[in-house]
Amino acid sequence: MTINERAKAEGIEIIRLKLGGDQIPGWVHVDNYAAPLDAAPGSIDQILCIGIVQTMPRWMVVNLLRDWYDKLRPQGLLAVEMPDLDKAILLRQRQASGELISTPLGYLNVGQWALYGDQWEGGIGNQYVWTVREFVQELNKAGFYIKEANHDAKFNRKGLDMWVVAERVE
């Protein structure tokens, strides 16, 4: 069943996709986020991508950004949250005074966690962490207009994770 068919079957008129993580009511949750979306071009209103991009090789992300651009309607939004390499390095360098987080492996420096991810929960660790600047450049190359690019994370760590909102423009 395609994303468009799933949305119709679930009574969702505005198609909002959630890639990875927990489900959000009113959003179509997509588990196979590494593949091109099985949706009609120009049919998706919003894509929310949390903690996904840093698990995939960059060439794959670049291809997916183009696919997501194609699947979004004009003025459709892509929101991405993921660790910022620059912030992770700064926090890792402040090891002595850095923020520690409790993990099943003991307390870890938050910069180390951002670089390597929460590998103890059975997920895929962070393998390809981006800087805000790098990611914004790739979004621009794919055709997106950047509406927001900051560290005001909505789902994870404010000040560490980047929050980027991009719009498809014609």
PDB file of C-alpha atoms in Angstrom:
ATOM      1  CA  MET A   1       0.000   0.000   0.000  1.00  0.00           C
ATOM      2  CA  THR A   2       1.446   3.387  -0.963  1.00  0.00           C
ATOM      3  CA  ILE A   3       1.727   6.315   1.432  1.00  0.00           C
ATOM      4  CA  ASN A   4      -1.152   8.035  -0.382  1.00  0.00           C
ATOM      5  CA  GLU A   5      -3.331   4.914  -0.033  1.00  0.00           C
ATOM      6  CA  ARG A   6      -2.424   4.542   3.650  1.00  0.00           C
ATOM      7  CA  ALA A   7      -3.294   8.176   4.340  1.00  0.00           C
ATOM      8  CA  LYS A   8      -6.661   7.801   2.604  1.00  0.00           C
ATOM      9  CA  ALA A   9      -7.414   4.558   4.471  1.00  0.00           C
ATOM     10  CA  GLU A  10      -6.575   6.259   7.788  1.00  0.00           C
ATOM     11  CA  GLY A  11      -8.692   9.309   6.940  1.00  0.00           C
ATOM     12  CA  ILE A  12      -5.675  11.629   6.763  1.00  0.00           C
ATOM     13  CA  GLU A  13      -6.232  14.479   4.314  1.00  0.00           C
ATOM     14  CA  ILE A  14      -3.063  16.461   4.965  1.00  0.00           C
ATOM     15  CA  ILE A  15      -0.248  13.971   4.503  1.00  0.00           C
ATOM     16  CA  ARG A  16       2.375  14.399   7.185  1.00  0.00           C
ATOM     17  CA  LEU A  17       5.110  11.767   7.233  1.00  0.00           C
ATOM     18  CA  LYS A  18       7.124  10.835  10.312  1.00  0.00           C
ATOM     19  CA  LEU A  19      10.354   9.058   9.400  1.00  0.00           C
ATOM     20  CA  GLY A  20      11.634   6.812  12.188  1.00  0.00           C
ATOM     21  CA  GLY A  21      11.052   6.969  15.936  1.00  0.00           C
ATOM     22  CA  ASP A  22       7.735   6.917  17.757  1.00  0.00           C
ATOM     23  CA  GLN A  23       4.468   7.418  15.943  1.00  0.00           C
ATOM     24  CA  ILE A  24       2.613  10.726  16.164  1.00  0.00           C
ATOM     25  CA  PRO A  25      -1.201  10.715  15.825  1.00  0.00           C
ATOM     26  CA  GLY A  26      -2.288  12.183  12.483  1.00  0.00           C
ATOM     27  CA  TRP A  27       1.032  11.399  10.826  1.00  0.00           C
ATOM     28  CA  VAL A  28       1.826   8.469   8.521  1.00  0.00           C
ATOM     29  CA  HIS A  29       4.789   6.676  10.107  1.00  0.00           C
ATOM     30  CA  VAL A  30       7.395   5.325   7.674  1.00  0.00           C
ATOM     31  CA  ASP A  31       9.837   2.691   8.902  1.00  0.00           C
ATOM     32  CA  ASN A  32      11.730   2.079   5.655  1.00  0.00           C
ATOM     33  CA  TYR A  33      13.023   5.631   5.546  1.00  0.00           C
ATOM     34  CA  ALA A  34      16.222   4.756   3.634  1.00  0.00           C
ATOM     35  CA  ALA A  35      14.246   3.963   0.476  1.00  0.00           C
ATOM     36  CA  PRO A  36      12.618   6.486  -1.841  1.00  0.00           C
ATOM     37  CA  LEU A  37       9.095   7.282  -0.635  1.00  0.00           C
ATOM     38  CA  ASP A  38       6.281   5.321  -2.291  1.00  0.00           C
ATOM     39  CA  ALA A  39       4.107   8.405  -2.729  1.00  0.00           C
ATOM     40  CA  ALA A  40       2.871  10.368  -5.705  1.00  0.00           C
ATOM     41  CA  PRO A  41       5.038  13.357  -6.653  1.00  0.00           C
ATOM     42  CA  GLY A  42       3.837  16.621  -5.102  1.00  0.00           C
ATOM     43  CA  SER A  43       1.420  14.872  -2.728  1.00  0.00           C
ATOM     44  CA  ILE A  44       3.018  15.202   0.725  1.00  0.00           C
ATOM     45  CA  ASP A  45       2.464  18.277   2.890  1.00  0.00           C
ATOM     46  CA  GLN A  46       5.133  17.711   5.550  1.00  0.00           C
ATOM     47  CA  ILE A  47       7.996  15.342   6.278  1.00  0.00           C
ATOM     48  CA  LEU A  48       9.404  15.094   9.800  1.00  0.00           C
ATOM     49  CA  CYS A  49      12.753  13.298  10.033  1.00  0.00           C
ATOM     50  CA  ILE A  50      14.115  12.755  13.546  1.00  0.00           C
ATOM     51  CA  GLY A  51      17.432  11.022  14.246  1.00  0.00           C
ATOM     52  CA  ILE A  52      17.631   9.385  10.829  1.00  0.00           C
ATOM     53  CA  VAL A  53      19.982  11.326   8.565  1.00  0.00           C
ATOM     54  CA  GLN A  54      23.083  10.680  10.685  1.00  0.00           C
ATOM     55  CA  THR A  55      22.647   6.903  10.310  1.00  0.00           C
ATOM     56  CA  MET A  56      22.980   6.911   6.505  1.00  0.00           C
ATOM     57  CA  PRO A  57      25.928   7.500   4.169  1.00  0.00           C
ATOM     58  CA  ARG A  58      25.967  10.997   2.715  1.00  0.00           C
ATOM     59  CA  TRP A  59      25.403   9.868  -0.884  1.00  0.00           C
ATOM     60  CA  MET A  60      22.198   8.189   0.262  1.00  0.00           C
ATOM     61  CA  VAL A  61      21.024  11.312   2.113  1.00  0.00           C
ATOM     62  CA  VAL A  62      21.699  13.479  -0.946  1.00  0.00           C
ATOM     63  CA  ASN A  63      19.568  11.121  -3.066  1.00  0.00           C
ATOM     64  CA  LEU A  64      16.800  11.051  -0.455  1.00  0.00           C
ATOM     65  CA  LEU A  65      16.722  14.857  -0.209  1.00  0.00           C
ATOM     66  CA  ARG A  66      16.005  14.987  -3.946  1.00  0.00           C
ATOM     67  CA  ASP A  67      13.301  12.333  -3.566  1.00  0.00           C
ATOM     68  CA  TRP A  68      11.706  14.145  -0.621  1.00  0.00           C
ATOM     69  CA  TYR A  69      11.745  17.408  -2.570  1.00  0.00           C
ATOM     70  CA  ASP A  70       9.940  15.668  -5.450  1.00  0.00           C
ATOM     71  CA  LYS A  71       7.312  14.105  -3.167  1.00  0.00           C
ATOM     72  CA  LEU A  72       6.512  17.328  -1.280  1.00  0.00           C
ATOM     73  CA  ARG A  73       3.837  19.615  -2.677  1.00  0.00           C
ATOM     74  CA  PRO A  74       4.826  23.227  -3.464  1.00  0.00           C
ATOM     75  CA  GLN A  75       5.356  25.020  -0.118  1.00  0.00           C
ATOM     76  CA  GLY A  76       5.610  21.580   1.545  1.00  0.00           C
ATOM     77  CA  LEU A  77       7.911  21.423   4.536  1.00  0.00           C
ATOM     78  CA  LEU A  78      10.778  19.130   5.498  1.00  0.00           C
ATOM     79  CA  ALA A  79      11.832  19.281   9.165  1.00  0.00           C
ATOM     80  CA  VAL A  80      15.004  17.461  10.217  1.00  0.00           C
ATOM     81  CA  GLU A  81      16.501  17.050  13.679  1.00  0.00           C
ATOM     82  CA  MET A  82      19.885  15.430  14.239  1.00  0.00           C
ATOM     83  CA  PRO A  83      23.146  15.996  16.115  1.00  0.00           C
ATOM     84  CA  ASP A  84      25.403  18.817  14.934  1.00  0.00           C
ATOM     85  CA  LEU A  85      29.029  17.753  14.445  1.00  0.00           C
ATOM     86  CA  ASP A  86      30.393  21.163  15.490  1.00  0.00           C
ATOM     87  CA  LYS A  87      28.427  21.133  18.772  1.00  0.00           C
ATOM     88  CA  ALA A  88      29.380  17.511  19.487  1.00  0.00           C
ATOM     89  CA  ILE A  89      33.080  18.262  19.043  1.00  0.00           C
ATOM     90  CA  LEU A  90      32.894  21.307  21.321  1.00  0.00           C
ATOM     91  CA  LEU A  91      31.125  19.321  24.047  1.00  0.00           C
ATOM     92  CA  ARG A  92      33.542  16.399  23.636  1.00  0.00           C
ATOM     93  CA  GLN A  93      36.494  18.793  24.061  1.00  0.00           C
ATOM     94  CA  ARG A  94      34.981  20.017  27.337  1.00  0.00           C
ATOM     95  CA  GLN A  95      35.189  16.475  28.789  1.00  0.00           C
ATOM     96  CA  ALA A  96      36.181  17.637  32.280  1.00  0.00           C
ATOM     97  CA  SER A  97      33.323  20.107  32.600  1.00  0.00           C
ATOM     98  CA  GLY A  98      31.059  18.621  29.925  1.00  0.00           C
ATOM     99  CA  GLU A  99      27.510  17.509  30.495  1.00  0.00           C
ATOM    100  CA  LEU A 100      27.214  13.801  31.288  1.00  0.00           C
ATOM    101  CA  ILE A 101      24.248  11.619  30.411  1.00  0.00           C
ATOM    102  CA  SER A 102      23.279   8.357  32.055  1.00  0.00           C
ATOM    103  CA  THR A 103      23.314   5.352  29.708  1.00  0.00           C
ATOM    104  CA  PRO A 104      23.255   1.569  30.190  1.00  0.00           C
ATOM    105  CA  LEU A 105      27.022   1.774  29.641  1.00  0.00           C
ATOM    106  CA  GLY A 106      27.424   4.287  32.476  1.00  0.00           C
ATOM    107  CA  TYR A 107      27.779   8.052  32.285  1.00  0.00           C
ATOM    108  CA  LEU A 108      28.983   9.355  28.937  1.00  0.00           C
ATOM    109  CA  ASN A 109      30.032  12.808  27.834  1.00  0.00           C
ATOM    110  CA  VAL A 110      27.154  14.292  25.839  1.00  0.00           C
ATOM    111  CA  GLY A 111      29.538  15.119  22.967  1.00  0.00           C
ATOM    112  CA  GLN A 112      30.577  11.476  22.756  1.00  0.00           C
ATOM    113  CA  TRP A 113      26.911  10.452  22.750  1.00  0.00           C
ATOM    114  CA  ALA A 114      26.169  12.888  19.905  1.00  0.00           C
ATOM    115  CA  LEU A 115      29.048  11.568  17.809  1.00  0.00           C
ATOM    116  CA  TYR A 116      28.349   7.862  18.309  1.00  0.00           C
ATOM    117  CA  GLY A 117      24.649   7.705  19.172  1.00  0.00           C
ATOM    118  CA  ASP A 118      22.760   5.556  21.609  1.00  0.00           C
ATOM    119  CA  GLN A 119      24.068   2.223  20.359  1.00  0.00           C
ATOM    120  CA  TRP A 120      22.934   0.396  23.498  1.00  0.00           C
ATOM    121  CA  GLU A 121      19.233   0.540  22.566  1.00  0.00           C
ATOM    122  CA  GLY A 122      19.492  -1.737  19.535  1.00  0.00           C
ATOM    123  CA  GLY A 123      19.313   1.096  17.018  1.00  0.00           C
ATOM    124  CA  ILE A 124      21.811   2.222  14.453  1.00  0.00           C
ATOM    125  CA  GLY A 125      24.505   4.457  15.883  1.00  0.00           C
ATOM    126  CA  ASN A 126      25.380   7.843  14.445  1.00  0.00           C
ATOM    127  CA  GLN A 127      27.754   7.153  11.576  1.00  0.00           C
ATOM    128  CA  TYR A 128      27.633  10.308   9.478  1.00  0.00           C
ATOM    129  CA  VAL A 129      27.174  13.398  11.620  1.00  0.00           C
ATOM    130  CA  TRP A 130      26.740  16.705   9.735  1.00  0.00           C
ATOM    131  CA  THR A 131      27.315  20.347  10.563  1.00  0.00           C
ATOM    132  CA  VAL A 132      24.394  22.737  10.093  1.00  0.00           C
ATOM    133  CA  ARG A 133      26.266  24.486   7.284  1.00  0.00           C
ATOM    134  CA  GLU A 134      26.929  21.245   5.369  1.00  0.00           C
ATOM    135  CA  PHE A 135      23.346  20.095   5.677  1.00  0.00           C
ATOM    136  CA  VAL A 136      21.883  23.449   4.642  1.00  0.00           C
ATOM    137  CA  GLN A 137      24.146  23.441   1.554  1.00  0.00           C
ATOM    138  CA  GLU A 138      22.830  20.020   0.489  1.00  0.00           C
ATOM    139  CA  LEU A 139      19.234  21.127   1.060  1.00  0.00           C
ATOM    140  CA  ASN A 140      19.854  24.187  -1.125  1.00  0.00           C
ATOM    141  CA  LYS A 141      21.376  21.998  -3.863  1.00  0.00           C
ATOM    142  CA  ALA A 142      18.234  19.834  -3.771  1.00  0.00           C
ATOM    143  CA  GLY A 143      16.132  22.969  -4.351  1.00  0.00           C
ATOM    144  CA  PHE A 144      14.922  23.708  -0.818  1.00  0.00           C
ATOM    145  CA  TYR A 145      14.572  27.163   0.729  1.00  0.00           C
ATOM    146  CA  ILE A 146      15.743  27.223   4.370  1.00  0.00           C
ATOM    147  CA  LYS A 147      13.138  28.615   6.770  1.00  0.00           C
ATOM    148  CA  GLU A 148      14.968  27.701  10.011  1.00  0.00           C
ATOM    149  CA  ALA A 149      18.403  26.340  10.883  1.00  0.00           C
ATOM    150  CA  ASN A 150      19.231  26.469  14.584  1.00  0.00           C
ATOM    151  CA  HIS A 151      19.833  24.393  17.710  1.00  0.00           C
ATOM    152  CA  ASP A 152      16.311  24.667  19.103  1.00  0.00           C
ATOM    153  CA  ALA A 153      15.702  20.907  19.039  1.00  0.00           C
ATOM    154  CA  LYS A 154      12.079  19.834  19.429  1.00  0.00           C
ATOM    155  CA  PHE A 155      12.571  16.139  20.241  1.00  0.00           C
ATOM    156  CA  ASN A 156      16.116  15.685  21.553  1.00  0.00           C
ATOM    157  CA  ARG A 157      18.828  17.893  23.102  1.00  0.00           C
ATOM    158  CA  LYS A 158      18.469  21.661  22.697  1.00  0.00           C
ATOM    159  CA  GLY A 159      21.827  23.297  22.070  1.00  0.00           C
ATOM    160  CA  LEU A 160      23.314  20.084  20.665  1.00  0.00           C
ATOM    161  CA  ASP A 161      20.939  18.811  18.001  1.00  0.00           C
ATOM    162  CA  MET A 162      20.196  20.919  14.959  1.00  0.00           C
ATOM    163  CA  TRP A 163      16.640  21.716  13.897  1.00  0.00           C
ATOM    164  CA  VAL A 164      16.321  22.532  10.210  1.00  0.00           C
ATOM    165  CA  VAL A 165      13.076  23.387   8.425  1.00  0.00           C
ATOM    166  CA  ALA A 166      13.177  23.647   4.647  1.00  0.00           C
ATOM    167  CA  GLU A 167      10.444  24.470   2.154  1.00  0.00           C
ATOM    168  CA  ARG A 168       9.928  23.187  -1.345  1.00  0.00           C
ATOM    169  CA  VAL A 169       9.717  26.136  -3.674  1.00  0.00           C
ATOM    170  CA  GLU A 170       8.897  26.125  -7.380  1.00  0.00           C
TER     171      GLU A 170
END
